[in-house]
PDB file of C-alpha atoms in Angstrom:
ATOM      1  CA  GLY A   1       0.028   0.006   0.033  1.00 71.00           C
ATOM      2  CA  GLU A   2       0.902   3.666  -0.126  1.00 78.00           C
ATOM      3  CA  ASP A   3       3.402   4.904   2.356  1.00 85.00           C
ATOM      4  CA  VAL A   4       4.147   8.630   2.777  1.00 90.00           C
ATOM      5  CA  GLU A   5       7.167  10.090   4.620  1.00 92.00           C
ATOM      6  CA  GLN A   6       8.061  13.529   5.680  1.00 94.00           C
ATOM      7  CA  SER A   7      10.682  15.216   7.688  1.00 89.00           C
ATOM      8  CA  LEU A   8       9.492  15.949  11.232  1.00 90.00           C
ATOM      9  CA  PHE A   9      10.594  19.525  11.924  1.00 94.00           C
ATOM     10  CA  LEU A  10      11.563  22.704  10.145  1.00 96.00           C
ATOM     11  CA  SER A  11      12.608  26.007  11.639  1.00 97.00           C
ATOM     12  CA  VAL A  12      12.927  29.234   9.693  1.00 97.00           C
ATOM     13  CA  ARG A  13      13.044  32.965  10.218  1.00 97.00           C
ATOM     14  CA  GLU A  14      10.253  35.257   9.196  1.00 97.00           C
ATOM     15  CA  GLY A  15      10.631  36.415   5.575  1.00 97.00           C
ATOM     16  CA  ASP A  16      12.568  33.387   4.546  1.00 97.00           C
ATOM     17  CA  SER A  17      11.312  30.677   2.198  1.00 97.00           C
ATOM     18  CA  SER A  18      10.351  27.263   3.728  1.00 97.00           C
ATOM     19  CA  VAL A  19      10.577  23.952   1.886  1.00 97.00           C
ATOM     20  CA  ILE A  20       8.826  20.973   3.211  1.00 97.00           C
ATOM     21  CA  ASN A  21       9.575  17.674   1.601  1.00 97.00           C
ATOM     22  CA  CYS A  22       7.537  14.472   1.176  1.00 95.00           C
ATOM     23  CA  THR A  23       8.073  11.072  -0.550  1.00 94.00           C
ATOM     24  CA  TYR A  24       5.606   8.598  -1.403  1.00 91.00           C
ATOM     25  CA  THR A  25       5.648   5.046  -2.828  1.00 88.00           C
ATOM     26  CA  ASP A  26       2.689   4.490  -5.086  1.00 81.00           C
ATOM     27  CA  SER A  27       3.350   5.745  -8.538  1.00 73.00           C
ATOM     28  CA  SER A  28      -0.236   5.451  -9.552  1.00 75.00           C
ATOM     29  CA  SER A  29      -1.210   8.305  -7.227  1.00 72.00           C
ATOM     30  CA  THR A  30      -3.342  10.724  -9.313  1.00 77.00           C
ATOM     31  CA  TYR A  31      -3.469  13.637  -6.884  1.00 84.00           C
ATOM     32  CA  LEU A  32      -1.144  14.686  -4.145  1.00 90.00           C
ATOM     33  CA  TYR A  33      -2.204  17.051  -1.392  1.00 91.00           C
ATOM     34  CA  TRP A  34      -0.863  19.484   1.142  1.00 95.00           C
ATOM     35  CA  TYR A  35      -2.741  20.079   4.367  1.00 94.00           C
ATOM     36  CA  LYS A  36      -2.215  22.521   7.152  1.00 95.00           C
ATOM     37  CA  GLN A  37      -3.023  21.849  10.868  1.00 94.00           C
ATOM     38  CA  GLU A  38      -2.944  24.539  13.472  1.00 92.00           C
ATOM     39  CA  PRO A  39      -3.003  23.552  17.188  1.00 86.00           C
ATOM     40  CA  GLY A  40      -6.210  21.938  18.275  1.00 83.00           C
ATOM     41  CA  ALA A  41      -7.827  22.236  14.889  1.00 86.00           C
ATOM     42  CA  GLY A  42      -8.772  20.071  11.990  1.00 86.00           C
ATOM     43  CA  LEU A  43      -6.902  20.029   8.633  1.00 89.00           C
ATOM     44  CA  GLN A  44      -7.087  22.785   6.137  1.00 90.00           C
ATOM     45  CA  LEU A  45      -6.403  21.833   2.490  1.00 89.00           C
ATOM     46  CA  LEU A  46      -3.726  24.156   1.142  1.00 92.00           C
ATOM     47  CA  THR A  47      -3.196  22.978  -2.329  1.00 92.00           C
ATOM     48  CA  TYR A  48      -3.024  19.920  -4.457  1.00 90.00           C
ATOM     49  CA  ILE A  49      -1.233  18.780  -7.665  1.00 92.00           C
ATOM     50  CA  PHE A  50      -2.333  16.420 -10.356  1.00 89.00           C
ATOM     51  CA  SER A  51       0.069  13.811 -11.255  1.00 86.00           C
ATOM     52  CA  ASN A  52       0.638  14.971 -14.809  1.00 87.00           C
ATOM     53  CA  MET A  53       1.947  18.313 -13.471  1.00 90.00           C
ATOM     54  CA  ASP A  54       5.507  19.161 -12.497  1.00 93.00           C
ATOM     55  CA  MET A  55       4.715  22.408 -10.653  1.00 95.00           C
ATOM     56  CA  LYS A  56       1.816  24.316  -9.351  1.00 95.00           C
ATOM     57  CA  GLN A  57       1.963  27.851  -7.988  1.00 95.00           C
ATOM     58  CA  ASP A  58      -0.744  29.523  -5.841  1.00 91.00           C
ATOM     59  CA  GLN A  59       0.205  32.846  -4.340  1.00 94.00           C
ATOM     60  CA  ARG A  60       3.008  32.167  -1.822  1.00 96.00           C
ATOM     61  CA  LEU A  61       2.749  28.392  -2.316  1.00 96.00           C
ATOM     62  CA  THR A  62       4.682  26.455  -4.874  1.00 97.00           C
ATOM     63  CA  VAL A  63       4.294  22.687  -5.210  1.00 97.00           C
ATOM     64  CA  LEU A  64       6.947  20.671  -7.080  1.00 96.00           C
ATOM     65  CA  LEU A  65       6.393  17.066  -8.135  1.00 95.00           C
ATOM     66  CA  ASN A  66       9.193  14.810  -9.214  1.00 94.00           C
ATOM     67  CA  LYS A  67       7.313  11.598 -10.304  1.00 91.00           C
ATOM     68  CA  LYS A  68      10.447   9.743 -11.105  1.00 91.00           C
ATOM     69  CA  ASP A  69      11.700   9.955  -7.555  1.00 93.00           C
ATOM     70  CA  LYS A  70       8.250  10.007  -6.138  1.00 92.00           C
ATOM     71  CA  HIS A  71       9.141  13.326  -4.310  1.00 94.00           C
ATOM     72  CA  LEU A  72       6.711  16.130  -3.502  1.00 95.00           C
ATOM     73  CA  SER A  73       7.786  19.525  -2.008  1.00 97.00           C
ATOM     74  CA  LEU A  74       5.832  22.508  -0.661  1.00 97.00           C
ATOM     75  CA  ARG A  75       7.615  25.864  -0.860  1.00 98.00           C
ATOM     76  CA  ILE A  76       6.199  28.762   1.156  1.00 97.00           C
ATOM     77  CA  ALA A  77       7.605  32.104   0.095  1.00 97.00           C
ATOM     78  CA  ASP A  78       8.050  34.975   2.497  1.00 97.00           C
ATOM     79  CA  THR A  79       7.192  32.772   5.491  1.00 97.00           C
ATOM     80  CA  GLN A  80       5.178  34.455   8.255  1.00 97.00           C
ATOM     81  CA  THR A  81       4.692  33.565  11.930  1.00 95.00           C
ATOM     82  CA  GLY A  82       1.133  32.690  11.087  1.00 94.00           C
ATOM     83  CA  ASP A  83       2.553  29.885   8.870  1.00 96.00           C
ATOM     84  CA  SER A  84       3.668  28.077  11.939  1.00 96.00           C
ATOM     85  CA  ALA A  85       1.728  24.837  12.024  1.00 96.00           C
ATOM     86  CA  ILE A  86       2.058  21.164  11.060  1.00 95.00           C
ATOM     87  CA  TYR A  87       1.993  20.354   7.417  1.00 97.00           C
ATOM     88  CA  PHE A  88       0.777  17.004   6.055  1.00 95.00           C
ATOM     89  CA  CYS A  89       1.227  15.690   2.570  1.00 94.00           C
ATOM     90  CA  ALA A  90      -1.263  13.005   1.516  1.00 91.00           C
ATOM     91  CA  ALA A  91      -1.698  10.588  -1.292  1.00 87.00           C
ATOM     92  CA  PRO A  92      -4.658   8.480  -2.291  1.00 81.00           C
ATOM     93  CA  ALA A  93      -4.346   4.780  -1.170  1.00 76.00           C
ATOM     94  CA  THR A  94      -5.025   2.130  -3.766  1.00 67.00           C
ATOM     95  CA  GLY A  95      -8.606   2.315  -4.749  1.00 61.00           C
ATOM     96  CA  PHE A  96      -8.559   6.120  -4.303  1.00 58.00           C
ATOM     97  CA  GLN A  97     -11.166   6.140  -1.575  1.00 69.00           C
ATOM     98  CA  LYS A  98      -8.942   7.050   1.342  1.00 78.00           C
ATOM     99  CA  LEU A  99      -5.952   9.214   1.790  1.00 83.00           C
ATOM    100  CA  VAL A 100      -2.721   8.193   3.361  1.00 86.00           C
ATOM    101  CA  PHE A 101      -1.053  10.889   5.428  1.00 90.00           C
ATOM    102  CA  GLY A 102       2.604  11.573   6.091  1.00 91.00           C
ATOM    103  CA  THR A 103       3.918  11.938   9.479  1.00 90.00           C
ATOM    104  CA  GLY A 104       3.552  15.719   9.427  1.00 94.00           C
ATOM    105  CA  THR A 105       6.222  18.382   9.317  1.00 96.00           C
ATOM    106  CA  ARG A 106       6.106  20.917  12.202  1.00 95.00           C
ATOM    107  CA  LEU A 107       7.080  24.303  10.886  1.00 97.00           C
ATOM    108  CA  LEU A 108       8.232  26.914  13.399  1.00 97.00           C
ATOM    109  CA  VAL A 109       8.602  30.403  12.101  1.00 97.00           C
ATOM    110  CA  SER A 110      10.687  32.707  14.377  1.00 95.00           C
ATOM    111  CA  PRO A 111      10.422  36.596  14.099  1.00 92.00           C
TER     112      PRO A 111
ATOM    113  CA  GLY B   1     -14.009  24.952  -0.567  1.00 64.00           C
ATOM    114  CA  ALA B   2     -16.661  22.710   0.841  1.00 72.00           C
ATOM    115  CA  VAL B   3     -17.398  22.863   4.632  1.00 87.00           C
ATOM    116  CA  VAL B   4     -17.510  19.948   6.961  1.00 91.00           C
ATOM    117  CA  SER B   5     -18.781  20.673  10.418  1.00 93.00           C
ATOM    118  CA  GLN B   6     -17.846  18.485  13.417  1.00 95.00           C
ATOM    119  CA  HIS B   7     -19.562  18.597  16.786  1.00 95.00           C
ATOM    120  CA  PRO B   8     -18.822  18.848  19.604  1.00 95.00           C
ATOM    121  CA  SER B   9     -15.319  20.454  19.456  1.00 93.00           C
ATOM    122  CA  ARG B  10     -14.481  19.327  22.988  1.00 95.00           C
ATOM    123  CA  VAL B  11     -15.962  16.743  25.271  1.00 96.00           C
ATOM    124  CA  ILE B  12     -15.180  15.331  28.756  1.00 96.00           C
ATOM    125  CA  CYS B  13     -16.997  12.144  29.812  1.00 96.00           C
ATOM    126  CA  LYS B  14     -16.702   9.610  32.547  1.00 96.00           C
ATOM    127  CA  SER B  15     -15.230   6.060  32.137  1.00 97.00           C
ATOM    128  CA  GLY B  16     -17.910   3.715  31.020  1.00 96.00           C
ATOM    129  CA  THR B  17     -20.180   6.130  29.354  1.00 97.00           C
ATOM    130  CA  SER B  18     -20.690   6.606  25.533  1.00 97.00           C
ATOM    131  CA  VAL B  19     -19.935   9.650  23.488  1.00 97.00           C
ATOM    132  CA  LYS B  20     -21.343  10.548  20.137  1.00 97.00           C
ATOM    133  CA  ILE B  21     -19.505  12.741  17.577  1.00 97.00           C
ATOM    134  CA  GLU B  22     -21.211  14.116  14.657  1.00 96.00           C
ATOM    135  CA  CYS B  23     -19.767  15.014  11.239  1.00 95.00           C
ATOM    136  CA  ARG B  24     -21.859  17.027   8.730  1.00 94.00           C
ATOM    137  CA  SER B  25     -21.172  18.072   5.227  1.00 91.00           C
ATOM    138  CA  LEU B  26     -22.838  21.524   5.055  1.00 90.00           C
ATOM    139  CA  ASP B  27     -22.907  22.401   1.381  1.00 84.00           C
ATOM    140  CA  PHE B  28     -22.375  19.077  -0.492  1.00 83.00           C
ATOM    141  CA  GLN B  29     -23.345  15.450  -0.465  1.00 85.00           C
ATOM    142  CA  ALA B  30     -20.764  13.094   0.956  1.00 84.00           C
ATOM    143  CA  THR B  31     -21.217   9.502   0.047  1.00 81.00           C
ATOM    144  CA  THR B  32     -18.087   8.719   1.860  1.00 86.00           C
ATOM    145  CA  MET B  33     -16.759  10.049   5.164  1.00 91.00           C
ATOM    146  CA  PHE B  34     -13.619   9.050   7.048  1.00 92.00           C
ATOM    147  CA  TRP B  35     -12.939   8.991  10.693  1.00 95.00           C
ATOM    148  CA  TYR B  36      -9.400   9.603  11.968  1.00 94.00           C
ATOM    149  CA  ARG B  37      -7.694   9.561  15.345  1.00 95.00           C
ATOM    150  CA  GLN B  38      -4.645  11.662  16.085  1.00 92.00           C
ATOM    151  CA  PHE B  39      -2.435  11.248  19.048  1.00 86.00           C
ATOM    152  CA  PRO B  40      -0.396  14.169  20.369  1.00 81.00           C
ATOM    153  CA  LYS B  41       2.375  15.164  17.997  1.00 77.00           C
ATOM    154  CA  GLN B  42       1.554  12.343  15.601  1.00 80.00           C
ATOM    155  CA  SER B  43       0.004  11.871  12.282  1.00 85.00           C
ATOM    156  CA  LEU B  44      -3.627  10.923  11.452  1.00 88.00           C
ATOM    157  CA  MET B  45      -4.531   7.301  11.841  1.00 90.00           C
ATOM    158  CA  LEU B  46      -7.462   6.304   9.722  1.00 91.00           C
ATOM    159  CA  MET B  47     -10.040   4.447  11.839  1.00 94.00           C
ATOM    160  CA  ALA B  48     -12.760   3.608   9.333  1.00 93.00           C
ATOM    161  CA  THR B  49     -14.346   4.584   6.076  1.00 90.00           C
ATOM    162  CA  SER B  50     -18.023   5.282   6.261  1.00 87.00           C
ATOM    163  CA  ASN B  51     -20.301   4.819   3.323  1.00 83.00           C
ATOM    164  CA  GLU B  52     -23.864   6.149   3.177  1.00 81.00           C
ATOM    165  CA  GLY B  53     -26.349   3.415   3.614  1.00 79.00           C
ATOM    166  CA  SER B  54     -23.909   0.576   4.228  1.00 82.00           C
ATOM    167  CA  LYS B  55     -21.691  -0.713   6.992  1.00 86.00           C
ATOM    168  CA  ALA B  56     -18.410   1.110   7.693  1.00 91.00           C
ATOM    169  CA  THR B  57     -15.122  -0.384   6.726  1.00 91.00           C
ATOM    170  CA  TYR B  58     -12.778  -0.539   9.679  1.00 94.00           C
ATOM    171  CA  GLU B  59      -9.009  -0.476   9.555  1.00 92.00           C
ATOM    172  CA  GLN B  60      -7.001  -3.327  11.001  1.00 92.00           C
ATOM    173  CA  GLY B  61      -6.867  -3.119  14.805  1.00 93.00           C
ATOM    174  CA  VAL B  62      -9.925  -0.855  15.237  1.00 95.00           C
ATOM    175  CA  GLU B  63     -12.763  -2.465  17.246  1.00 94.00           C
ATOM    176  CA  LYS B  64     -15.978  -1.953  15.397  1.00 93.00           C
ATOM    177  CA  ASP B  65     -18.096  -2.616  18.457  1.00 94.00           C
ATOM    178  CA  LYS B  66     -16.258   0.039  20.359  1.00 96.00           C
ATOM    179  CA  PHE B  67     -16.321   2.702  17.690  1.00 97.00           C
ATOM    180  CA  LEU B  68     -19.747   2.569  16.160  1.00 96.00           C
ATOM    181  CA  ILE B  69     -20.141   4.468  12.897  1.00 94.00           C
ATOM    182  CA  ASN B  70     -23.504   5.345  11.427  1.00 90.00           C
ATOM    183  CA  HIS B  71     -23.830   7.146   8.002  1.00 88.00           C
ATOM    184  CA  ALA B  72     -27.521   7.418   7.683  1.00 81.00           C
ATOM    185  CA  SER B  73     -27.710  10.326   5.168  1.00 88.00           C
ATOM    186  CA  LEU B  74     -25.464  11.966   2.577  1.00 87.00           C
ATOM    187  CA  THR B  75     -24.683  14.801   4.913  1.00 90.00           C
ATOM    188  CA  LEU B  76     -24.207  13.144   8.247  1.00 92.00           C
ATOM    189  CA  SER B  77     -21.975  10.440   9.797  1.00 93.00           C
ATOM    190  CA  THR B  78     -21.673   9.813  13.491  1.00 95.00           C
ATOM    191  CA  LEU B  79     -18.924   8.047  15.521  1.00 96.00           C
ATOM    192  CA  THR B  80     -20.010   6.735  18.956  1.00 97.00           C
ATOM    193  CA  VAL B  81     -17.299   5.715  21.323  1.00 97.00           C
ATOM    194  CA  THR B  82     -18.876   3.182  23.598  1.00 97.00           C
ATOM    195  CA  SER B  83     -17.908   2.347  27.091  1.00 96.00           C
ATOM    196  CA  ALA B  84     -15.176   4.950  26.897  1.00 96.00           C
ATOM    197  CA  HIS B  85     -11.922   4.473  28.791  1.00 96.00           C
ATOM    198  CA  PRO B  86      -9.085   6.896  29.602  1.00 96.00           C
ATOM    199  CA  GLU B  87      -6.977   5.349  26.671  1.00 95.00           C
ATOM    200  CA  ASP B  88      -9.701   6.536  24.248  1.00 96.00           C
ATOM    201  CA  SER B  89      -8.840  10.075  25.112  1.00 96.00           C
ATOM    202  CA  SER B  90      -7.604  11.622  21.842  1.00 95.00           C
ATOM    203  CA  PHE B  91      -8.423  14.019  18.954  1.00 95.00           C
ATOM    204  CA  TYR B  92     -10.952  12.632  16.551  1.00 96.00           C
ATOM    205  CA  ILE B  93     -11.220  14.144  13.067  1.00 95.00           C
ATOM    206  CA  CYS B  94     -13.712  13.433  10.316  1.00 94.00           C
ATOM    207  CA  SER B  95     -13.411  14.196   6.710  1.00 92.00           C
ATOM    208  CA  ALA B  96     -15.662  13.910   3.695  1.00 89.00           C
ATOM    209  CA  ARG B  97     -15.296  13.750  -0.054  1.00 80.00           C
ATOM    210  CA  ASP B  98     -17.213  15.961  -2.407  1.00 69.00           C
ATOM    211  CA  LEU B  99     -17.683  13.667  -5.307  1.00 60.00           C
ATOM    212  CA  LYS B 100     -18.938  16.406  -7.648  1.00 58.00           C
ATOM    213  CA  GLN B 101     -15.398  17.886  -7.479  1.00 56.00           C
ATOM    214  CA  GLY B 102     -14.371  14.945  -9.736  1.00 57.00           C
ATOM    215  CA  HIS B 103     -11.338  13.912  -7.751  1.00 55.00           C
ATOM    216  CA  THR B 104     -10.410  12.638  -4.297  1.00 58.00           C
ATOM    217  CA  GLU B 105     -10.206  15.981  -2.415  1.00 71.00           C
ATOM    218  CA  ALA B 106     -11.167  15.609   1.171  1.00 79.00           C
ATOM    219  CA  PHE B 107     -12.436  18.297   3.465  1.00 86.00           C
ATOM    220  CA  PHE B 108     -11.940  18.044   7.177  1.00 90.00           C
ATOM    221  CA  GLY B 109     -14.010  18.848  10.258  1.00 92.00           C
ATOM    222  CA  GLN B 110     -12.561  20.886  13.156  1.00 92.00           C
ATOM    223  CA  GLY B 111     -11.837  17.842  15.255  1.00 93.00           C
ATOM    224  CA  THR B 112     -13.168  16.678  18.566  1.00 95.00           C
ATOM    225  CA  ARG B 113     -11.041  16.597  21.661  1.00 95.00           C
ATOM    226  CA  LEU B 114     -12.310  13.721  23.783  1.00 96.00           C
ATOM    227  CA  THR B 115     -11.089  13.429  27.375  1.00 96.00           C
ATOM    228  CA  VAL B 116     -12.265  10.410  29.418  1.00 96.00           C
ATOM    229  CA  VAL B 117     -11.866  10.755  33.192  1.00 96.00           C
TER     230      VAL B 117
END
């Protein structure tokens, strides 16, 4: 089945760019997702990318997909303190009904 | 995006009692809803997939008699934690898919913090 891995922690200064990385195992994944979770809250969908795309940009967010290496990244430009949260990448499991989540990357943005 | 409302956001109950958590899709029909459990500083663990009008599909290791799921309509799924114990204390999150979107995007509720004392 699908397995999704992420680094656990990232610390950046306000105004810098943040890059959060994710690897997955199922090459048939059609869509890949990035979610944000703030403390004590549910998950908020940030963006997604279709598997036939290499890059998607949405305001400060840029998603890069390397299908050959099964590597997904989320770049946040001009990172703000309000971006501090846990970021999860997710990929559909076989059959596409359910999503498999990575371990989550805790982003800490310092002033 | 679509809205999923989860209620209550926080509940404290005594050991041995049952607690019901509701998950509603407010502006779309969700034939499939998912229930997750999240331990502190950990990822989401899928507990079960709830399909409208049929029995839920439970993940390995999840007791179906303890975590009762009902998906009676296209906009409502409920999770009932029966005979709750302190080890059931956790953050429970539901999500639902909007099939009209044409892909597997899932929207999440706000989560329910369950504390069993």
